[in-house]
Tab-separated table of C-alpha atoms in Angstrom:
chain	number	residue	atom	x	y	z
A	87	MET	CA	-8.695	-24.544	14.667
A	88	ILE	CA	-5.682	-22.197	14.337
A	89	PHE	CA	-6.343	-21.991	10.572
A	90	LEU	CA	-9.915	-20.919	11.277
A	91	LYS	CA	-8.698	-18.188	13.788
A	92	ILE	CA	-6.196	-16.874	11.294
A	93	SER	CA	-8.786	-16.906	8.551
A	94	TYR	CA	-11.117	-14.907	10.767
A	95	ALA	CA	-8.364	-12.326	11.427
A	96	VAL	CA	-7.787	-11.889	7.763
A	97	LEU	CA	-11.222	-12.280	6.220
A	98	LEU	CA	-13.366	-10.244	8.532
A	99	PRO	CA	-11.597	-6.844	7.914
A	100	THR	CA	-11.096	-7.821	4.306
A	101	PHE	CA	-14.821	-8.311	3.826
A	102	ALA	CA	-15.573	-5.030	5.569
A	103	GLY	CA	-13.057	-3.267	3.212
A	104	PHE	CA	-14.506	-5.214	0.252
A	105	LEU	CA	-18.020	-3.893	0.883
A	106	PHE	CA	-16.593	-0.330	1.381
A	107	ILE	CA	-14.995	-0.471	-1.963
A	108	SER	CA	-17.968	-2.196	-3.593
A	109	TYR	CA	-20.163	0.665	-2.432
A	110	PHE	CA	-17.995	3.729	-3.329
A	111	TYR	CA	-16.299	2.063	-6.390
A	112	SER	CA	-19.486	0.528	-7.861
A	113	PHE	CA	-19.202	2.605	-11.051
A	114	ASP	CA	-16.016	0.876	-12.294
A	115	ASP	CA	-17.218	-1.870	-14.643
A	116	GLU	CA	-13.672	-3.105	-15.283
A	117	GLN	CA	-12.717	-3.705	-11.663
A	118	SER	CA	-12.381	-7.449	-10.990
A	119	PHE	CA	-13.242	-9.416	-7.902
A	120	LEU	CA	-9.557	-10.098	-7.240
A	121	GLU	CA	-8.674	-6.443	-7.400
A	122	ARG	CA	-11.705	-5.545	-5.150
A	123	LEU	CA	-10.693	-8.206	-2.600
A	124	SER	CA	-7.047	-7.035	-2.629
A	125	LEU	CA	-8.109	-3.521	-2.041
A	126	GLY	CA	-10.502	-4.600	0.664
A	127	PHE	CA	-7.783	-6.205	2.882
A	128	GLY	CA	-5.562	-3.065	3.271
A	129	LEU	CA	-8.531	-0.804	3.789
A	130	GLY	CA	-10.284	-3.040	6.219
A	131	ILE	CA	-7.343	-3.860	8.323
A	132	GLY	CA	-6.283	-0.151	8.324
A	133	ILE	CA	-9.724	1.049	9.544
A	134	THR	CA	-9.715	-1.686	12.190
A	135	SER	CA	-6.305	-0.725	13.663
A	136	PHE	CA	-7.114	2.985	13.549
A	137	ALA	CA	-10.505	2.342	15.369
A	138	MET	CA	-8.535	0.343	17.916
A	139	PHE	CA	-6.378	3.427	18.517
A	140	LEU	CA	-9.546	5.391	19.139
A	141	LEU	CA	-10.771	2.740	21.587
A	142	GLY	CA	-7.442	2.817	23.284
A	143	ILE	CA	-7.437	6.550	23.976
A	144	LEU	CA	-11.011	6.187	25.269
A	145	GLY	CA	-9.728	3.621	27.817
A	146	ILE	CA	-11.855	0.784	26.311
A	147	GLU	CA	-10.250	-2.576	26.896
A	148	PHE	CA	-8.980	-4.582	23.921
A	149	ASN	CA	-10.867	-7.888	23.565
A	150	LEU	CA	-11.938	-10.000	20.584
A	151	LEU	CA	-15.617	-9.290	20.766
A	152	GLY	CA	-15.200	-5.554	21.230
A	153	VAL	CA	-12.694	-5.088	18.421
A	154	SER	CA	-14.630	-7.364	16.078
A	155	LEU	CA	-17.529	-5.022	16.381
A	156	ILE	CA	-15.593	-2.522	14.240
A	157	PRO	CA	-15.381	-4.581	10.961
A	158	PHE	CA	-18.859	-6.067	11.785
A	159	SER	CA	-20.286	-2.616	11.999
A	160	LEU	CA	-18.776	-1.600	8.626
A	161	ILE	CA	-20.130	-4.804	7.103
A	162	ILE	CA	-23.671	-4.091	8.347
A	163	LEU	CA	-23.462	-0.456	7.264
A	164	PHE	CA	-22.209	-1.025	3.763
A	165	ALA	CA	-24.411	-4.154	3.279
A	166	TYR	CA	-27.406	-1.968	4.177
A	167	LEU	CA	-26.243	0.871	1.796
A	168	ILE	CA	-25.672	-1.567	-0.984
A	169	TYR	CA	-29.165	-3.134	-0.404
A	170	LYS	CA	-30.725	0.274	-0.268
A	171	ASP	CA	-29.257	1.196	-3.658
A	172	ASN	CA	-30.491	-2.072	-5.196
A	173	MET	CA	-27.066	-3.027	-6.224
A	174	PRO	CA	-27.135	-6.561	-7.859
A	175	LEU	CA	-24.967	-9.221	-6.141
A	176	ARG	CA	-23.207	-9.806	-9.414
A	177	GLN	CA	-22.155	-6.167	-9.505
A	178	VAL	CA	-20.870	-6.361	-5.904
A	179	LEU	CA	-18.865	-9.546	-6.442
A	180	ARG	CA	-17.676	-8.485	-10.045
A	181	LEU	CA	-18.279	-12.070	-11.324
A	182	ARG	CA	-17.949	-11.232	-14.976
A	183	GLN	CA	-16.608	-12.654	-18.158
A	184	PRO	CA	-14.334	-12.935	-20.085
A	185	ALA	CA	-12.355	-14.841	-17.535
A	186	LEU	CA	-8.613	-15.556	-17.630
A	187	ALA	CA	-9.150	-18.704	-19.678
A	188	ASN	CA	-10.945	-16.721	-22.385
A	189	SER	CA	-8.238	-14.126	-22.348
A	190	PHE	CA	-5.660	-16.797	-23.060
A	191	LYS	CA	-7.184	-17.362	-26.531
A	192	HIS	CA	-5.761	-14.035	-27.632
A	193	LEU	CA	-2.163	-15.054	-26.825
A	194	SER	CA	0.283	-16.651	-29.255
A	195	LYS	CA	1.540	-20.155	-28.642
A	196	MET	CA	4.839	-18.822	-27.280
A	197	GLU	CA	3.027	-16.381	-24.946
A	198	LYS	CA	0.813	-19.234	-23.692
A	199	LEU	CA	3.759	-21.406	-22.781
A	200	LEU	CA	5.668	-18.574	-21.102
A	201	SER	CA	2.562	-17.488	-19.299
A	202	LEU	CA	1.917	-21.083	-17.987
A	203	PHE	CA	5.582	-21.192	-16.858
A	204	PHE	CA	5.410	-17.757	-15.070
A	205	ILE	CA	2.078	-18.573	-13.400
A	206	SER	CA	3.411	-21.963	-12.206
A	207	TRP	CA	6.493	-20.320	-10.825
A	208	LEU	CA	4.349	-17.744	-9.094
A	209	VAL	CA	2.206	-20.406	-7.514
A	210	LEU	CA	5.308	-22.287	-6.229
A	211	ARG	CA	6.740	-19.022	-4.942
A	212	LEU	CA	3.682	-18.163	-3.011
A	213	PHE	CA	3.541	-21.610	-1.460
A	214	PHE	CA	7.144	-21.309	-0.418
A	215	ILE	CA	6.609	-17.839	1.096
A	216	ILE	CA	3.405	-18.829	2.934
A	217	HIS	CA	5.314	-21.929	4.259
A	218	GLN	CA	8.237	-19.697	5.472
A	219	SER	CA	5.769	-17.324	7.044
A	220	PHE	CA	4.461	-20.114	9.326
A	221	ILE	CA	7.945	-21.146	10.340
A	222	TRP	CA	9.802	-17.877	10.943
A	223	PRO	CA	9.048	-15.846	14.077
A	224	VAL	CA	9.570	-12.031	14.248
A	225	HIS	CA	13.357	-12.145	13.963
A	226	ALA	CA	14.609	-8.748	12.610
A	227	PRO	CA	15.811	-6.463	15.532
A	228	ASP	CA	14.299	-3.314	14.101
A	229	SER	CA	10.915	-4.914	13.613
A	230	MET	CA	10.868	-6.218	17.195
A	231	MET	CA	11.939	-2.940	18.781
A	232	ASN	CA	9.861	-0.650	16.630
A	233	TRP	CA	6.702	-2.684	16.334
A	234	SER	CA	6.324	-6.175	17.846
A	235	LEU	CA	7.420	-5.609	21.477
A	236	GLY	CA	5.030	-2.692	21.738
A	237	ALA	CA	2.340	-4.883	20.246
A	238	LYS	CA	3.003	-7.565	22.800
A	239	PHE	CA	2.803	-4.995	25.588
A	240	PHE	CA	-0.508	-3.598	24.372
A	241	PHE	CA	-1.869	-7.127	23.956
A	242	TYR	CA	-1.121	-8.125	27.584
A	243	GLU	CA	-2.143	-4.648	28.891
A	244	LYS	CA	-5.405	-4.965	26.937
A	245	GLY	CA	-5.046	-1.312	25.902
A	246	LEU	CA	-2.636	1.470	25.261
A	247	ALA	CA	-1.612	1.984	28.973
A	248	LEU	CA	-2.281	5.637	29.002
A	249	GLU	CA	-2.404	6.036	32.835
A	250	ASP	CA	0.025	8.779	34.017
A	251	SER	CA	1.129	6.607	36.924
A	252	ASN	CA	2.191	3.803	34.571
A	253	GLU	CA	5.958	3.681	34.118
A	254	PHE	CA	5.435	2.007	30.845
A	255	PHE	CA	3.057	4.681	29.536
A	256	PHE	CA	2.059	4.061	25.979
A	257	GLY	CA	4.624	1.237	25.721
A	258	ARG	CA	7.556	3.264	26.996
A	259	GLY	CA	10.555	0.834	27.405
A	260	TYR	CA	8.962	-1.540	24.910
A	261	ARG	CA	8.573	0.851	21.980
A	262	THR	CA	11.845	2.376	20.777
A	263	PHE	CA	10.024	5.480	19.297
A	264	LEU	CA	6.688	6.375	20.810
A	265	SER	CA	5.906	8.744	18.000
A	266	TYR	CA	5.867	5.925	15.447
A	267	PRO	CA	2.416	5.224	13.984
A	268	LEU	CA	0.439	2.372	15.410
A	269	HIS	CA	-0.908	0.552	12.367
A	270	LEU	CA	1.586	-2.358	12.622
A	271	PRO	CA	1.482	-2.923	16.336
A	272	LEU	CA	-2.298	-2.761	16.444
A	273	MET	CA	-2.533	-5.171	13.502
A	274	GLN	CA	-0.478	-7.555	15.523
A	275	VAL	CA	-2.719	-7.050	18.555
A	276	TRP	CA	-5.724	-7.886	16.358
A	277	PHE	CA	-4.093	-11.093	15.111
A	278	SER	CA	-3.275	-11.995	18.696
A	279	LEU	CA	-6.756	-11.402	19.861
A	280	CYS	CA	-8.094	-13.648	17.135
A	281	VAL	CA	-5.506	-16.433	17.849
A	282	GLY	CA	-5.909	-16.039	21.616
A	283	GLU	CA	-2.221	-15.472	22.395
A	284	PHE	CA	0.674	-13.359	21.246
A	285	ASN	CA	2.399	-15.846	18.914
A	286	ASP	CA	5.639	-14.429	17.427
A	287	VAL	CA	5.020	-16.426	14.251
A	288	PHE	CA	1.338	-15.583	13.584
A	289	VAL	CA	1.474	-11.979	14.533
A	290	LYS	CA	3.384	-11.180	11.304
A	291	LEU	CA	1.177	-13.147	8.884
A	292	TRP	CA	-0.348	-9.890	7.700
A	293	ASN	CA	2.755	-9.127	5.704
A	294	VAL	CA	2.336	-12.168	3.491
A	295	VAL	CA	-1.231	-11.025	2.858
A	296	PHE	CA	0.042	-7.687	1.862
A	297	PHE	CA	2.583	-9.408	-0.417
A	298	ILE	CA	-0.230	-11.520	-2.080
A	299	SER	CA	-2.441	-8.387	-2.381
A	300	ILE	CA	0.378	-6.460	-4.150
A	301	LEU	CA	0.778	-9.125	-6.705
A	302	CYS	CA	-2.991	-9.459	-7.278
A	303	LEU	CA	-3.233	-5.654	-7.559
A	304	ILE	CA	-0.552	-5.148	-10.037
A	305	TYR	CA	-1.777	-8.070	-12.219
A	306	SER	CA	-5.454	-6.988	-12.161
A	307	ALA	CA	-4.662	-3.220	-12.578
A	308	LEU	CA	-2.281	-3.915	-15.528
A	309	LYS	CA	-4.568	-6.457	-17.230
A	310	ARG	CA	-7.088	-3.642	-17.440
A	311	GLU	CA	-4.498	-1.318	-19.156
A	312	VAL	CA	-2.166	-3.574	-21.259
A	313	SER	CA	-2.029	-7.049	-22.608
A	314	LEU	CA	-2.521	-10.122	-20.457
A	315	PHE	CA	1.006	-11.342	-21.177
A	316	ALA	CA	2.463	-8.003	-20.152
A	317	ALA	CA	0.540	-8.182	-16.843
A	318	ILE	CA	1.703	-11.652	-16.090
A	319	LEU	CA	5.336	-10.775	-17.021
A	320	ALA	CA	5.347	-7.703	-14.687
A	321	THR	CA	3.775	-9.717	-11.884
A	322	PHE	CA	6.364	-12.378	-12.308
A	323	PHE	CA	9.358	-10.075	-12.234
A	324	LEU	CA	7.907	-8.076	-9.275
A	325	SER	CA	7.349	-11.307	-7.261
A	326	SER	CA	10.999	-12.374	-7.938
A	327	VAL	CA	12.516	-9.373	-6.239
A	328	PRO	CA	14.325	-11.033	-3.367
A	329	LEU	CA	13.871	-8.128	-0.992
A	330	LEU	CA	10.101	-8.194	-1.526
A	331	SER	CA	9.950	-11.856	-0.598
A	332	TYR	CA	12.160	-11.201	2.454
A	333	HIS	CA	9.879	-8.496	3.751
A	334	SER	CA	6.870	-10.716	3.347
A	335	ILE	CA	8.150	-13.081	6.027
A	336	THR	CA	9.188	-10.254	8.439
A	337	ALA	CA	7.300	-7.620	10.449
A	338	TYR	CA	8.672	-4.524	8.794
A	339	ALA	CA	6.441	-1.545	7.885
A	340	ASP	CA	7.890	-1.058	4.398
A	341	LEU	CA	5.929	-3.702	2.618
A	342	PRO	CA	2.543	-2.471	3.935
A	343	LEU	CA	3.510	1.033	2.969
A	344	SER	CA	4.515	-0.140	-0.544
A	345	TYR	CA	1.039	-1.608	-0.800
A	346	TYR	CA	-0.661	1.686	0.041
A	347	THR	CA	1.645	3.429	-2.464
A	348	LEU	CA	0.745	1.108	-5.143
A	349	VAL	CA	-2.980	1.213	-4.511
A	350	SER	CA	-2.843	5.049	-4.424
A	351	THR	CA	-1.055	5.074	-7.784
A	352	ILE	CA	-3.655	2.796	-9.408
A	353	ILE	CA	-6.520	4.860	-8.032
A	354	LEU	CA	-4.815	8.069	-9.110
A	355	GLY	CA	-4.646	6.798	-12.655
A	356	ARG	CA	-8.311	5.801	-12.648
A	357	TYR	CA	-9.238	9.236	-11.256
A	358	MET	CA	-7.415	11.048	-14.103
A	359	ASN	CA	-9.315	8.903	-16.643
A	360	ILE	CA	-12.729	10.160	-15.418
A	361	ALA	CA	-11.935	13.566	-13.740
A	362	ILE	CA	-13.357	15.573	-16.635
A	363	GLY	CA	-16.373	13.643	-17.768
A	364	GLU	CA	-17.596	11.967	-14.523
A	365	LYS	CA	-17.080	14.509	-11.765
A	366	ARG	CA	-19.271	12.787	-9.171
A	367	ASN	CA	-17.424	9.522	-9.460
A	368	ALA	CA	-14.159	11.368	-9.679
A	369	ARG	CA	-14.835	12.789	-6.188
A	370	LYS	CA	-15.536	9.267	-4.899
A	371	LEU	CA	-12.155	8.177	-6.175
A	372	LEU	CA	-10.458	11.129	-4.531
A	373	PHE	CA	-12.162	10.152	-1.273
A	374	ILE	CA	-10.925	6.550	-1.614
A	375	LEU	CA	-7.468	7.744	-2.641
A	376	GLY	CA	-7.312	9.973	0.438
A	377	ALA	CA	-8.260	6.996	2.632
A	378	TYR	CA	-5.331	4.898	1.386
A	379	ILE	CA	-2.985	7.828	1.623
A	380	GLY	CA	-4.075	8.451	5.191
A	381	LEU	CA	-3.583	4.808	6.028
A	382	GLY	CA	-0.079	4.987	4.479
A	383	MET	CA	0.598	7.846	6.837
A	384	TRP	CA	-0.809	5.688	9.707
A	385	THR	CA	1.655	2.949	8.748
A	386	LYS	CA	5.037	4.706	8.858
A	387	LEU	CA	6.460	8.165	9.353
A	388	GLU	CA	7.562	8.234	5.668
A	389	GLY	CA	3.846	7.918	4.766
A	390	VAL	CA	3.860	11.703	4.962
A	391	PHE	CA	5.801	11.729	1.778
A	392	LEU	CA	2.865	10.097	0.011
A	393	VAL	CA	0.573	12.892	1.346
A	394	ILE	CA	2.909	15.513	-0.196
A	395	ALA	CA	3.600	13.731	-3.421
A	396	PHE	CA	0.137	12.808	-4.289
A	397	SER	CA	-1.304	16.181	-3.144
A	398	GLY	CA	1.285	17.991	-5.349
A	399	THR	CA	0.486	15.807	-8.378
A	400	ILE	CA	-3.373	16.260	-7.940
A	401	VAL	CA	-2.955	20.090	-7.664
A	402	ILE	CA	-0.826	20.184	-10.802
A	403	PHE	CA	-3.375	17.896	-12.644
A	404	LEU	CA	-6.295	20.143	-11.595
A	405	LEU	CA	-4.454	23.355	-12.588
A	406	LEU	CA	-3.428	22.018	-15.961
A	407	LYS	CA	-6.837	20.635	-16.739
A	408	LYS	CA	-8.567	23.844	-15.452
A	409	LEU	CA	-10.633	21.851	-12.923
A	410	ALA	CA	-11.829	23.335	-9.577
A	411	LEU	CA	-9.385	22.949	-6.732
A	412	ARG	CA	-12.299	22.440	-4.319
A	413	SER	CA	-12.511	18.826	-5.470
A	414	LEU	CA	-9.353	18.369	-3.251
A	415	PHE	CA	-11.740	18.579	-0.308
A	416	ALA	CA	-12.795	14.955	-0.884
A	417	PHE	CA	-9.160	13.904	-0.997
A	418	ILE	CA	-8.213	15.790	2.163
A	419	VAL	CA	-11.068	14.851	4.521
A	420	PRO	CA	-10.027	11.149	5.124
A	421	ILE	CA	-6.413	12.185	5.595
A	422	PHE	CA	-7.436	14.693	8.244
A	423	VAL	CA	-9.749	12.150	9.908
A	424	ILE	CA	-6.714	9.973	10.538
A	425	ALA	CA	-4.057	12.682	11.009
A	426	ILE	CA	-5.934	15.025	13.441
A	427	PRO	CA	-6.682	12.494	16.191
A	428	TRP	CA	-3.226	10.931	16.058
A	429	HIS	CA	-1.259	14.165	16.198
A	430	THR	CA	-3.582	15.733	18.690
A	431	PHE	CA	-2.868	12.704	20.904
A	432	LEU	CA	0.822	13.102	20.412
A	433	PHE	CA	0.818	16.851	21.121
A	434	ALA	CA	-1.405	16.384	24.226
A	435	ASN	CA	0.960	13.773	25.648
A	436	ASN	CA	4.090	15.778	24.755
A	437	ILE	CA	5.398	13.036	22.549
A	438	ALA	CA	7.831	14.489	20.098
A	439	SER	CA	9.295	12.817	17.072
A	440	GLU	CA	12.386	10.979	18.303
A	441	ARG	CA	13.686	10.768	14.711
A	442	GLY	CA	13.971	14.525	14.456
A	443	GLU	CA	17.712	14.756	13.902
A	444	GLY	CA	17.170	18.160	12.316
A	445	PHE	CA	17.645	19.323	8.839
A	446	LEU	CA	20.958	20.958	7.928
A	447	LYS	CA	22.294	20.587	11.437
A	448	SER	CA	25.180	18.474	10.306
A	449	GLY	CA	25.497	20.162	6.918
A	450	LEU	CA	24.723	18.631	3.455
A	451	HIS	CA	25.708	15.008	2.805
A	452	PHE	CA	26.197	14.695	-0.901
A	453	GLU	CA	28.355	11.610	-0.247
A	454	VAL	CA	25.056	9.701	-0.318
A	455	LEU	CA	24.575	10.221	-4.072
A	456	PRO	CA	27.358	7.755	-5.361
A	457	VAL	CA	26.344	5.248	-2.639
A	458	MET	CA	22.692	5.460	-3.641
A	459	TRP	CA	23.592	5.247	-7.351
A	460	ASP	CA	25.743	2.149	-6.753
A	461	GLN	CA	22.909	0.509	-4.762
A	462	ILE	CA	20.006	0.979	-7.018
A	463	MET	CA	21.949	0.346	-10.235
A	464	TYR	CA	24.357	-2.433	-9.327
A	465	SER	CA	24.414	-3.995	-5.799
A	466	ALA	CA	20.718	-4.117	-5.012
A	467	ASN	CA	19.019	-3.381	-8.316
A	468	PHE	CA	15.582	-4.985	-7.781
A	469	ASN	CA	15.844	-7.026	-11.006
A	470	ILE	CA	17.480	-3.949	-12.817
A	471	ILE	CA	14.146	-2.059	-12.527
A	472	PHE	CA	15.862	1.308	-12.085
A	473	PHE	CA	17.974	0.773	-15.178
A	474	PHE	CA	14.948	-0.423	-17.109
A	475	PHE	CA	12.765	2.373	-15.796
A	476	PHE	CA	15.163	5.217	-16.625
A	477	SER	CA	15.960	3.675	-20.099
A	478	THR	CA	12.310	3.215	-20.991
A	479	LEU	CA	11.479	6.691	-19.811
A	480	LEU	CA	14.226	8.271	-21.942
A	481	LEU	CA	13.067	6.274	-24.993
A	482	SER	CA	9.488	7.268	-24.466
A	483	VAL	CA	9.622	10.879	-23.426
A	484	LYS	CA	7.289	12.031	-26.168
A	485	ILE	CA	4.729	9.314	-25.361
A	486	VAL	CA	4.784	9.944	-21.648
A	487	LEU	CA	4.499	13.695	-21.956
A	488	GLY	CA	1.534	13.206	-24.257
A	489	SER	CA	-0.391	10.984	-21.787
A	490	ASN	CA	-1.601	11.039	-18.194
A	491	ILE	CA	1.158	8.662	-17.300
A	492	LYS	CA	3.371	11.773	-16.824
A	493	TYR	CA	1.379	12.465	-13.653
A	494	LEU	CA	2.143	9.038	-12.263
A	495	VAL	CA	5.883	9.505	-13.183
A	496	THR	CA	5.740	12.909	-11.464
A	497	THR	CA	4.415	11.409	-8.310
A	498	LEU	CA	7.141	8.748	-8.313
A	499	PHE	CA	9.788	11.438	-8.728
A	500	PHE	CA	8.191	13.507	-5.904
A	501	ILE	CA	8.549	10.478	-3.600
A	502	MET	CA	12.105	9.708	-4.705
A	503	GLY	CA	13.053	13.333	-4.394
A	504	LEU	CA	11.649	13.586	-0.888
A	505	PHE	CA	13.672	10.636	0.250
A	506	LEU	CA	16.807	12.032	-1.376
A	507	VAL	CA	16.459	15.408	0.158
A	508	THR	CA	15.899	13.874	3.568
A	509	TYR	CA	19.085	11.788	3.187
A	510	ILE	CA	21.192	14.699	1.976
A	511	THR	CA	20.001	17.305	4.488
A	512	SER	CA	19.666	15.349	7.732
A	513	GLY	CA	21.300	12.726	9.958
A	514	ASN	CA	19.322	10.176	8.062
A	515	TYR	CA	22.202	10.036	5.533
A	516	LEU	CA	23.615	7.341	7.930
A	517	TYR	CA	20.894	4.935	6.885
A	518	THR	CA	22.015	5.369	3.231
A	519	MET	CA	25.617	4.732	4.133
A	520	ASN	CA	24.888	1.498	5.985
A	521	LEU	CA	22.593	0.166	3.248
A	522	MET	CA	19.358	0.470	5.265
A	523	ALA	CA	17.843	2.812	2.762
A	524	VAL	CA	18.117	0.432	-0.273
A	525	ASN	CA	17.066	-2.538	2.014
A	526	ARG	CA	13.991	-0.723	3.546
A	527	ASN	CA	12.894	2.628	2.271
A	528	ILE	CA	13.360	2.145	-1.421
A	529	LEU	CA	11.015	-0.878	-1.333
A	530	ILE	CA	8.209	1.532	-0.590
A	531	PHE	CA	7.907	2.649	-4.331
A	532	ILE	CA	9.268	-0.468	-6.085
A	533	PRO	CA	5.775	-1.945	-6.914
A	534	MET	CA	4.729	1.526	-7.987
A	535	MET	CA	7.753	1.658	-10.294
A	536	TYR	CA	6.942	-1.701	-11.847
A	537	TYR	CA	3.398	-0.674	-12.489
A	538	ILE	CA	4.426	2.624	-14.158
A	539	VAL	CA	7.199	1.152	-16.309
A	540	THR	CA	4.890	-1.509	-17.636
A	541	LEU	CA	2.398	1.137	-18.682
A	542	ILE	CA	5.204	2.993	-20.421
A	543	ALA	CA	6.655	-0.068	-22.162
A	544	ALA	CA	3.168	-1.160	-23.288
A	545	LYS	CA	2.480	2.269	-24.869
A	546	ASN	CA	5.883	2.305	-26.389
A	547	LEU	CA	5.554	-1.126	-27.925
A	548	ASN	CA	1.952	-0.494	-29.219
A	549	PRO	CA	2.111	2.985	-30.729
A	550	ILE	CA	-0.827	2.335	-33.026
A	551	GLU	CA	-3.158	1.758	-30.100
A	552	LYS	CA	-5.576	4.531	-29.327
A	553	TYR	CA	-5.370	5.703	-25.733
A	554	GLN	CA	-8.169	7.229	-23.811
A	555	ASN	CA	-7.390	10.076	-21.369
A	556	GLY	CA	-3.721	9.232	-21.336
A	557	LEU	CA	-3.921	5.753	-19.941
A	558	SER	CA	-4.186	2.823	-22.317
A	559	LYS	CA	-7.530	1.175	-23.115
A	560	ARG	CA	-7.682	-2.528	-22.449
A	561	LEU	CA	-5.855	-4.382	-25.371
A	562	LEU	CA	-7.622	-7.700	-24.936
């Protein structure tokens, strides 16, 4: 019975997000069922948690039936729109050939053996992580204080507790920082409503789903752009990053934010491929991109870095390609839909950011630079991905500058730069000196980095391939 309840908690919002993507993303003939399903989970659970926040500020009680109406309403709406547009079921489900087995025929004997080994290892790894997820409760102090205690309070209060007379207003006393976004706590409330109790083990199972979704996304997206073997290899190395595995069995916000960062990067690449020739579909992609960026901002304070970085890259792209800046409207709308209610609520209730140590108040902290360098290159190198990324980039400067990959690299550098400036100019430098930065924040763009470096390496190793619009065409 508990398996059915957990499946309901995962699959209902996933199906809602799946139909959302199927409707707005129907023009992409290369998108697989696996990719669409992985996109659906993050979108569906994000919309559900944000709608729960809106219910909370309206004073509507949290209960399973009421909250379930949110994804059910989305399912009915998009099922109707899909039916109205006469979209074939096969197009919705993306059940297409050639399948993985057919793609294997193009591999050499050595590549087949290695691929089978990597896939077997991945399956065992996933079984291990899923097993651990059903054993470990919420155990990290930060995740308990920042997210889970507040979620437990909201669950038993059956709402956000916004009465002025309530001494625990909005979780005060349970939530360390009241200005922290609510995506994670409300996801835990949703899982608890489905299970029927606040279980310290089950409330964090969403993170293992994000972990699986990241692996499915990077495999599916890369398989569309590079060879099958390269996609499997990149997925294998990403899955073997110890910190990624650790975060998949905890209740931190960094893994979900890394999911939204990776999704946004993939969609940005697809947008640049069609921005000139398919303007209507390009606007749809910008709208979807804005939705994921907005949900990233709804996940963690650092999500605002995604807004700045991706907005900056899109503006640069539009200016260089001499495209109308008004197309940014499609990107901005979903971000504002999320940001305006949340920040209006914070302002109306006089909830300031408790993390506002202030820029330059304690001077500049350049001492973080050697510490960061040591962490990312030696002590916590994420399978030497930073070394491999910088080396590959230096060896492929001409190739990168001649393709749209340069915009993805620009976005990555924007995000890295924003973190670095924050550490140097504010009291947040302490989080770098005590290793929290490398153990938490850097994870946000690690999957993104794996995706980009694989694209660069594939182009570098296949210089005779013809590339369309800067990203590689499918090699198989």
